[in-house]
Tab-separated table of C-alpha atoms in Angstrom:
chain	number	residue	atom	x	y	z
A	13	UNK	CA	11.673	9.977	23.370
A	14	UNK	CA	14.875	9.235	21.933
A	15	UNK	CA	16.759	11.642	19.812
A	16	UNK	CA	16.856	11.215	16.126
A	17	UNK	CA	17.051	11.449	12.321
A	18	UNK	CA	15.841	9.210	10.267
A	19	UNK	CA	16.406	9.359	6.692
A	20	UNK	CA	14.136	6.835	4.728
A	21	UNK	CA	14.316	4.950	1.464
A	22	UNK	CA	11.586	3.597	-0.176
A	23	UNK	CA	12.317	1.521	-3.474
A	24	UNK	CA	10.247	-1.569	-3.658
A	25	UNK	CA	8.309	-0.689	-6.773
A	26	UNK	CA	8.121	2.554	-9.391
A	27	UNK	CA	8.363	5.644	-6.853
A	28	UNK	CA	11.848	6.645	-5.602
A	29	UNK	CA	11.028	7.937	-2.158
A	30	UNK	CA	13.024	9.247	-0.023
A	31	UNK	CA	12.095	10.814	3.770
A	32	UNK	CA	13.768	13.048	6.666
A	33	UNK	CA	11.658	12.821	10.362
A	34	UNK	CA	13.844	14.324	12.733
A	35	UNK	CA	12.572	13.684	16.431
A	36	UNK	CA	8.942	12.664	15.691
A	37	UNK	CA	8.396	15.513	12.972
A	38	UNK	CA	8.745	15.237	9.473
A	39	UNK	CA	11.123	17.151	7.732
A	40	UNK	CA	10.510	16.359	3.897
A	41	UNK	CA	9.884	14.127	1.738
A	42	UNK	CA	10.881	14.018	-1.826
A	43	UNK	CA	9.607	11.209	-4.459
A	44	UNK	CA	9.977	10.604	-7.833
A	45	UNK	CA	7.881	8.335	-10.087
A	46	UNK	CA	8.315	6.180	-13.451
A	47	UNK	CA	4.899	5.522	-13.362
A	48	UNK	CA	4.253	7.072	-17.054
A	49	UNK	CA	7.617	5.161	-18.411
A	50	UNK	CA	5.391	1.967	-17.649
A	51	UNK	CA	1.447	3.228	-18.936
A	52	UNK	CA	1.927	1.785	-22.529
A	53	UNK	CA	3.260	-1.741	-21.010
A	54	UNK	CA	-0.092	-1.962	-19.170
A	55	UNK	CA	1.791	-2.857	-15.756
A	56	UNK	CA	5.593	-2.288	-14.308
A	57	UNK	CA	8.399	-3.469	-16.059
A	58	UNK	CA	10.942	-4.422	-13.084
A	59	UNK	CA	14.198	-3.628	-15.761
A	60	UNK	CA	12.998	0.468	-15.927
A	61	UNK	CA	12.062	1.006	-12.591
A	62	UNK	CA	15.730	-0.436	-11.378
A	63	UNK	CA	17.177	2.161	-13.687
A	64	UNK	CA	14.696	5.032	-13.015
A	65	UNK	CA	15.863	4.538	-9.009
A	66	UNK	CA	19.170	4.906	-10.123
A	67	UNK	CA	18.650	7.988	-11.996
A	68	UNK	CA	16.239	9.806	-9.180
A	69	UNK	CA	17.578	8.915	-5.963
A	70	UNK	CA	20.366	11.044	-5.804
A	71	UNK	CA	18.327	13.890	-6.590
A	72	UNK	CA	15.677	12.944	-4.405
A	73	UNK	CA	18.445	12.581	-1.278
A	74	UNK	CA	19.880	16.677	-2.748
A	75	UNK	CA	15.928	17.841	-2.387
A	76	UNK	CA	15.432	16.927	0.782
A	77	UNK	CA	18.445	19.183	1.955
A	78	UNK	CA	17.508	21.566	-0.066
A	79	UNK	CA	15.850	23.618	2.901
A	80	UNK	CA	18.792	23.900	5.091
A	81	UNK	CA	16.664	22.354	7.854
A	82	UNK	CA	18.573	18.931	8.667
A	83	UNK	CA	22.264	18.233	7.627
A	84	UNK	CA	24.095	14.836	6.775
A	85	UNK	CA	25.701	15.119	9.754
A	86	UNK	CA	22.419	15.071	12.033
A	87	UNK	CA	21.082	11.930	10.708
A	88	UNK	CA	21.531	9.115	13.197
A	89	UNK	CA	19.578	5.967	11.158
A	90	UNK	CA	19.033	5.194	7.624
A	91	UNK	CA	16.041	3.111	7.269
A	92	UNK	CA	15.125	1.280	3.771
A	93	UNK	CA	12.594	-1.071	2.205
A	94	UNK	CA	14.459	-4.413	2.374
A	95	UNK	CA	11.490	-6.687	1.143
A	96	UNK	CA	9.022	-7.211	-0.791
A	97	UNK	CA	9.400	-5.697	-3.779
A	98	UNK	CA	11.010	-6.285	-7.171
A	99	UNK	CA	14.597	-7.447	-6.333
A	100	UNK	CA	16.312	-4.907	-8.907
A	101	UNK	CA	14.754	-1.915	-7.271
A	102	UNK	CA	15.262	-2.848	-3.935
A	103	UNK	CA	19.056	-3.340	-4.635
A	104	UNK	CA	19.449	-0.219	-5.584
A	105	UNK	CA	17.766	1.173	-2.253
A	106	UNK	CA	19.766	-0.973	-0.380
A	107	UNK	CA	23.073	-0.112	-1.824
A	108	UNK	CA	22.643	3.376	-1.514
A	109	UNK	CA	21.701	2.952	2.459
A	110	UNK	CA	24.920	1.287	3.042
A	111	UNK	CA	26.746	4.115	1.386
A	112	UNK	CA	24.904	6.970	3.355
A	113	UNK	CA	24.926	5.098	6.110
A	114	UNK	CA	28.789	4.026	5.974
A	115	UNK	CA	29.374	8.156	5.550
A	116	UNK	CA	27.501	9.296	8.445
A	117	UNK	CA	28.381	6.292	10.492
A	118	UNK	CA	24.330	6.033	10.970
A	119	UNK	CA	22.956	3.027	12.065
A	120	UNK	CA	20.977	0.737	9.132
A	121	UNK	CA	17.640	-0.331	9.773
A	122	UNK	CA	16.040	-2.664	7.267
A	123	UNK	CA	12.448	-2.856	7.205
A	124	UNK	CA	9.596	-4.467	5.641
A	125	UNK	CA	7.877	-2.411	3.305
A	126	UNK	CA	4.207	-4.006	4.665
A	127	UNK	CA	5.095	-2.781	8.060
A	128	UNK	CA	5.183	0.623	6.379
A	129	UNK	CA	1.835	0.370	5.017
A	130	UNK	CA	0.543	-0.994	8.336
A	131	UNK	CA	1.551	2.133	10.277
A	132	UNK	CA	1.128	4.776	8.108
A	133	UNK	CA	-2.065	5.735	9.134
A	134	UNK	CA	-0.380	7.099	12.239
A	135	UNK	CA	1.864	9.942	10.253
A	136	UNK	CA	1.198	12.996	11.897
A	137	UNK	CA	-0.158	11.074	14.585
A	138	UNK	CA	0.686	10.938	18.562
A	139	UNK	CA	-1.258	7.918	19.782
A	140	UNK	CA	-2.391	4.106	18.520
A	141	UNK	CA	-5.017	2.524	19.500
A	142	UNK	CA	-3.982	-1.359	20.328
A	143	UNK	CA	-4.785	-4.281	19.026
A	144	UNK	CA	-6.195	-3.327	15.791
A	145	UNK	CA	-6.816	-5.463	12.398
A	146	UNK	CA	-4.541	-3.957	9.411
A	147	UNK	CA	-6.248	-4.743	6.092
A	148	UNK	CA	-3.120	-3.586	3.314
A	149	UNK	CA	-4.704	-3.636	-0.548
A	150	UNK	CA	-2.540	-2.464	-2.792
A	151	UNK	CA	-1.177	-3.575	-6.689
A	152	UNK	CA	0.734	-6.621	-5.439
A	153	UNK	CA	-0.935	-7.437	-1.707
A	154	UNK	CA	-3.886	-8.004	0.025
A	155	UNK	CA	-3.317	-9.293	3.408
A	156	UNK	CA	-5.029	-8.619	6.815
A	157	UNK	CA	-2.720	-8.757	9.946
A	158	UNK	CA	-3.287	-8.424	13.735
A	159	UNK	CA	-1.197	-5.731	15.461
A	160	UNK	CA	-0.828	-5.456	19.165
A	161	UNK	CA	2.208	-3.537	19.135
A	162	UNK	CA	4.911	-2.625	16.378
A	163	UNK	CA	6.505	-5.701	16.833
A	164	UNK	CA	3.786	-7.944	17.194
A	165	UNK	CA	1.750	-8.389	14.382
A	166	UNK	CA	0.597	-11.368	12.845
A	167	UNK	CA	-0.526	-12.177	9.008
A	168	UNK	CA	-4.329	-13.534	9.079
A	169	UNK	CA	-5.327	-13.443	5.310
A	170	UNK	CA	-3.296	-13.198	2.464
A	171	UNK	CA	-4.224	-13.187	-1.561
A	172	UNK	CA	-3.651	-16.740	-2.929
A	173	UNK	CA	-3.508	-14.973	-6.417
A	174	UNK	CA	-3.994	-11.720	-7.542
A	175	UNK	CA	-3.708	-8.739	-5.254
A	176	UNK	CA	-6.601	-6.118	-5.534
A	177	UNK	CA	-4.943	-3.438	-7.977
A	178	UNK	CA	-3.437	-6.075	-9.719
A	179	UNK	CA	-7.199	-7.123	-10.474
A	180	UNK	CA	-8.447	-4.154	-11.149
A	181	UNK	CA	-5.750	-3.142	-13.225
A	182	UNK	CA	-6.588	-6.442	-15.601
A	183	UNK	CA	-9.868	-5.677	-15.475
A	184	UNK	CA	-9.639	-2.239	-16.566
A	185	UNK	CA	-7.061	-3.438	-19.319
A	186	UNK	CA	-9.991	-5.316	-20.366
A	187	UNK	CA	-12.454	-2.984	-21.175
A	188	UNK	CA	-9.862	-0.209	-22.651
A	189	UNK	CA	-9.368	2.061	-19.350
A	190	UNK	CA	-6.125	4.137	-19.166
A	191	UNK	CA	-3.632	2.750	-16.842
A	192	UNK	CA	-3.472	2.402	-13.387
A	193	UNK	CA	-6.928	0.214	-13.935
A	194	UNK	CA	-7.867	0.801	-9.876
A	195	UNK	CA	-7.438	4.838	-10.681
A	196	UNK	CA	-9.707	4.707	-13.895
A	197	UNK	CA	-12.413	2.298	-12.414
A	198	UNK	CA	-12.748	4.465	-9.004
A	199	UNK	CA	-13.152	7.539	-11.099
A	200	UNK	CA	-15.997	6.105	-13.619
A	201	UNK	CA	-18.061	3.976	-10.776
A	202	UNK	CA	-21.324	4.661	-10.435
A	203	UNK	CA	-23.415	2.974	-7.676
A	204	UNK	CA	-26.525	2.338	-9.600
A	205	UNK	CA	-24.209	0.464	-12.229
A	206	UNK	CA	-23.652	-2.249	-9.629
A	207	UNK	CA	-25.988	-5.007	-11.105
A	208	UNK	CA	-23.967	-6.947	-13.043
A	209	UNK	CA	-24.088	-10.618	-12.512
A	210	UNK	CA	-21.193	-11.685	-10.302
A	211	UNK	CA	-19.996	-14.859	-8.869
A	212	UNK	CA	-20.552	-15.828	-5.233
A	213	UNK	CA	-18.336	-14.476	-2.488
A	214	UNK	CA	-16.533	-16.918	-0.954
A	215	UNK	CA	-16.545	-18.392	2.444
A	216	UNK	CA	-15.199	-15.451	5.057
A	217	UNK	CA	-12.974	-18.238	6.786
A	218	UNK	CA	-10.976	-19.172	3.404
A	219	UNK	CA	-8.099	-16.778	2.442
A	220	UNK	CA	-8.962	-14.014	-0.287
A	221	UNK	CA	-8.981	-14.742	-3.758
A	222	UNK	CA	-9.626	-12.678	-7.024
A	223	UNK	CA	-8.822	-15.118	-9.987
A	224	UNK	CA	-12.299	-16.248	-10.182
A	225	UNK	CA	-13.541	-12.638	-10.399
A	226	UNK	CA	-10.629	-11.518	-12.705
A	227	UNK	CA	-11.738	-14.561	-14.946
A	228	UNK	CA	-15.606	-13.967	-14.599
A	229	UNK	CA	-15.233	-10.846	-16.284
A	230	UNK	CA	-12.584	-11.477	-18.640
A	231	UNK	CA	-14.478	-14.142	-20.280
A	232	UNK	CA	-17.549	-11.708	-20.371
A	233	UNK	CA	-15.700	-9.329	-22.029
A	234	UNK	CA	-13.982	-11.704	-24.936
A	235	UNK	CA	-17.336	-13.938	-25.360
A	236	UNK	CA	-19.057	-9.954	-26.077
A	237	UNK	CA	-16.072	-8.964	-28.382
A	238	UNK	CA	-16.584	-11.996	-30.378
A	239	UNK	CA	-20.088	-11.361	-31.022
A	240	UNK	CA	-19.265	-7.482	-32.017
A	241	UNK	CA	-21.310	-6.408	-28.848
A	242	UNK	CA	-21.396	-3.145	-26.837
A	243	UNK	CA	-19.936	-3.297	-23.478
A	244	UNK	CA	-21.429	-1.291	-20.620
A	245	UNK	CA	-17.282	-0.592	-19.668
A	246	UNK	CA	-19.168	1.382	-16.101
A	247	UNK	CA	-21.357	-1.345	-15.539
A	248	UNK	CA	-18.653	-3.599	-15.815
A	249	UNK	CA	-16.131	-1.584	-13.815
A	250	UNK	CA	-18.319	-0.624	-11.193
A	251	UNK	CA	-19.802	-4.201	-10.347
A	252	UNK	CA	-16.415	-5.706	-10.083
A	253	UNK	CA	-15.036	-2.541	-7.841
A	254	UNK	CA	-18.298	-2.829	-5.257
A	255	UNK	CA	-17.769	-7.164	-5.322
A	256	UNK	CA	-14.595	-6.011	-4.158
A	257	UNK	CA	-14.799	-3.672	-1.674
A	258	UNK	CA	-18.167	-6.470	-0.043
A	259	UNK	CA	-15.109	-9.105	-0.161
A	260	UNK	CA	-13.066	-6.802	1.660
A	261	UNK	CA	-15.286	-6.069	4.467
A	262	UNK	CA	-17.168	-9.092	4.853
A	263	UNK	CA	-13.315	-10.579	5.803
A	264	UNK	CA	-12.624	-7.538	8.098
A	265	UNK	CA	-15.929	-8.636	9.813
A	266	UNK	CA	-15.326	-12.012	10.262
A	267	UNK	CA	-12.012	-11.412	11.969
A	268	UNK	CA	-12.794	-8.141	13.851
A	269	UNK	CA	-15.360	-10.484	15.581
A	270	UNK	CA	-12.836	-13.260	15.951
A	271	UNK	CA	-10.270	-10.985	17.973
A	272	UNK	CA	-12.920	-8.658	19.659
A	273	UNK	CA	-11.492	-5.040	18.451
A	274	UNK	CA	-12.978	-2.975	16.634
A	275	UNK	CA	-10.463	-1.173	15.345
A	276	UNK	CA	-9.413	-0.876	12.023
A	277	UNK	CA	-6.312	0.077	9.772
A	278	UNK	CA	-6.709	0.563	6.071
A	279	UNK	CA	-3.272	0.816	4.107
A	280	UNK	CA	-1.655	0.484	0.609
A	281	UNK	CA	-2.499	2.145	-2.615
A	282	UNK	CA	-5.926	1.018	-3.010
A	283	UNK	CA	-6.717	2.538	0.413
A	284	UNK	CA	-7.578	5.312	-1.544
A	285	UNK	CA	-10.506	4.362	-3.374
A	286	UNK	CA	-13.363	6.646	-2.723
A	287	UNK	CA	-16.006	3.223	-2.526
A	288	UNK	CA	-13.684	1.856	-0.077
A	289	UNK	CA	-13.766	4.178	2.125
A	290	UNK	CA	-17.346	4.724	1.805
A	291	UNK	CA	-18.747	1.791	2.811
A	292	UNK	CA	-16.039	1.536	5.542
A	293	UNK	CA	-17.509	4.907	7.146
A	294	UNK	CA	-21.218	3.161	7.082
A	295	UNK	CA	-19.919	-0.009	8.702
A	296	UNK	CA	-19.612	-0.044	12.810
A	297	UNK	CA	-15.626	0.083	12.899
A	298	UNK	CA	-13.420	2.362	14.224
A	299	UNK	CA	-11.746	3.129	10.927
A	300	UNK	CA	-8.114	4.312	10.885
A	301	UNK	CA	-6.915	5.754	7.094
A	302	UNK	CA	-3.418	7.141	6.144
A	303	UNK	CA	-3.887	10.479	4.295
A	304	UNK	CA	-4.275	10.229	0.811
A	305	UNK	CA	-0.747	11.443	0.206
A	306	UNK	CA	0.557	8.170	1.862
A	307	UNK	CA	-1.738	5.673	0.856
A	308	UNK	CA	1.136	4.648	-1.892
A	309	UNK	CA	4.654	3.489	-1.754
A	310	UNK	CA	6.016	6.295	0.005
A	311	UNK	CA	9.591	7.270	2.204
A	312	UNK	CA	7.784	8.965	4.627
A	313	UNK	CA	6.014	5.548	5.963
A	314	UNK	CA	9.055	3.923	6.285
A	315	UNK	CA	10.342	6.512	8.571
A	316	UNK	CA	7.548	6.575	10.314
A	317	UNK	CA	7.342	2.581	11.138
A	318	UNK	CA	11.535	2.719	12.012
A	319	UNK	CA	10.464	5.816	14.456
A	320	UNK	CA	8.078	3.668	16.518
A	321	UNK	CA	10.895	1.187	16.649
A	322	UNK	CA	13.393	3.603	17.993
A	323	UNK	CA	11.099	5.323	20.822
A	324	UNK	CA	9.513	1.916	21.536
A	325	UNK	CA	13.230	0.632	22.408
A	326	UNK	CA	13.253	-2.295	19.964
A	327	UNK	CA	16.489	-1.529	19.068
A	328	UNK	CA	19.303	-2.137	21.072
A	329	UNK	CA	22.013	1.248	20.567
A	330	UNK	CA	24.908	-0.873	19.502
C-alpha cells in the first residue's frame, strides 16, 4: 500500500462534495446540495448549480479540516470529477483542483465520474470480486459495463434516450408528485398496483430505452385529463417503476450469462430504490450495493475509485 491523501471533488451535477481518505480510511466527507433551489423548475437548472458550487465549496474544503485530523500539508493527490456532467459545474471543480493542488504541490488526478459510481460499492471495503457486470442508473445514465480490473472496464449497454431518473422524474411530473419523481414514486409503490397496461419490453440484445415508456404513460395521462378523469397516480407510478426495474434485470441477465459471472454491481442514485433492490435480492446474483449514503453524486466515491488507482500502481509517481 502506498502512502496517501486524497482529497476529492465531486461537482458534476447539484451536490458540492468534497472527500479526505487518508491511507485507505476515510477521513470526512462534507457535501452540500442545491437540490431545493431546483424543486419548483421540475429538474436542474445547469446556471444555479454552477453558482451554488461556487458558493459551497470553499466551505465544504474548511469542514473537512474542521477535525484537526488531516492537514493541507498531508494531502498528496487531488482527485476531481472531470466528465460527465454539466460543463459549468464541472469547471468550477476543476478550477478549484488546480488551485489546491498548485498549493500543496499534490498531484491532479482527473477522473470519470461513472468510474466513481462503478466502485463505490467497495467504500469501506477490503476486497473485489473480479470480473463483475456494473449496472449505473441514475438521473442522467443508465449503462451496464464489464469490469475486470479498475482499469479495464468496458461499456455494454447504454440509454439511447432517457436515463432512468430522468424517466421517472417525467413521469412523476406527470401525475403531480413532488420532485425528485424517482424519490416520490419509490415511496408511494405498492406491489399489488402493478397492473397497469404497459408496452412490451424490448429485445434483451438491443440497448435500453425509456422513451416509449415515458411516452406510453404521458399520453395516458393527457388523453385522461382531457376527459376530466381520475387518475390512479399509484397505479400509475408503481407499474412504470416495476416495468423498470424487469427492464433492468432482464438486461443484467442476458449479459451476466454472456460473460459467465455472476457478480453484480449496482451504482448511481437510483441504486437506492427499495423495488430495485428487492427483486435483485430474489434473483440468483451475487449482488454488490454501495450504502445508501453513496448511492448519489458523492466526494467520497471519487476518492475511493483514485485510491484503487494509486495502490493498484496505475499511476506512474512523476
Amino acid at each position: 500500500m502506498k502512502h496517501s491523501c486524497i482529497l476529492a471533488i465531486e461537482t458534476s451535477c447539484d451536490d458540492t462534495s468534497l472527500a479526505l481518505v487518508r491511507n485507505n480510511k476515510l477521513i470526512g466527507q462534507s457535501t452540500l446540495s442545491s437540490l431545493t433551489q431546483h424543486t419548483k423548475f421540475g429538474g436542474i437548472v445547469p446556471e444555479i448549480a454552477a453558482r451554488s458550487h461556487e458558493q459551497s465549496i470553499g466551505i465544504c474544503l474548511e469542514n473537512l479540516f474542521k477535525n484537526k485530523k488531516c492537514s493541507y500539508k498531508d494531502i498528496t493527490h487531488v482527485a476531481y470529477t472531470d466528465h460527465p456532467g454539466l460543463p459549468g459545474s464541472l469547471h468550477i471543480g476543476k478550477v478549484f483542483a488546480k488551485s489546491v493542488g498548485y498549493l500543496t504541490n499534490a498531484k491532479l488526478l482527473p477522473v470519470d465520474h461513472m468510474n466513481g459510481h462503478i466502485f463505490s460499492f467497495c467504500i469501506n471495503k477490503k476486497k473485489i470480486e473480479y470480473p463483475f457486470l456494473s449496472l449505473v442508473v441514475s438521473g442522467g445514465h443508465t449503462s451496464i459495463y464489464l469490469v475486470k480490473s479498475p482499469k479495464s472496464i468496458k461499456l455494454l449497454n447504454a440509454t439511447t434516450d432517457d436515463a432512468v431518473g430522468e424517466t421517472l422524474d417525467k413521469i412523476g411530473r406527470s401525475i403531480n408528485l413532488p420532485y425528485p419523481g424517482g424519490i416520490s414514486i419509490d415511496k408511494i409503490f405498492d406491489k399489488s398496483k402493478t397492473n397497469f397496461k404497459m408496452i412490451n419490453h424490448f429485445p434483451v440484445n438491443q440497448q435500453f430505452s425509456f422513451s416509449g415508456l415515458k411516452t406510453h404513460i404521458l399520453n395516458y395521462v393527457n388523453s385522461q385529463k382531457m376527459k376530466n378523469l381520475k387518475i390512479d397516480k399509484k397505479t400509475i407510478a408503481s407499474s412504470s417503476l416495476e416495468w423498470i426495474v424487469d427492464e433492468l434485470i432482464r438486461k443484467l441477465e442476458f449479459y451476466s450469462k454472456k460473460y459467465k459471472t455472476n457478480n453484480i454491481v449496482i451504482g448511481g442514485g437510483v441504486s437506492a430504490n427499495k423495488r430495485l433492490r428487492e427483486k435483485l435480492s430474489q434473483t440468483k446474483f451475487k449482488v454488490f450495493l454501495p450504502e445508501i449514503k453513496y448511492c448519489g453524486d458523492n466526494a467520497t466515491m471519487i476518492a475511493a475509485y483514485a485510491n484503487l488507482l494509486i495502490n493498484n500502481n496505475y499511476l506512474s509517481d512523476k
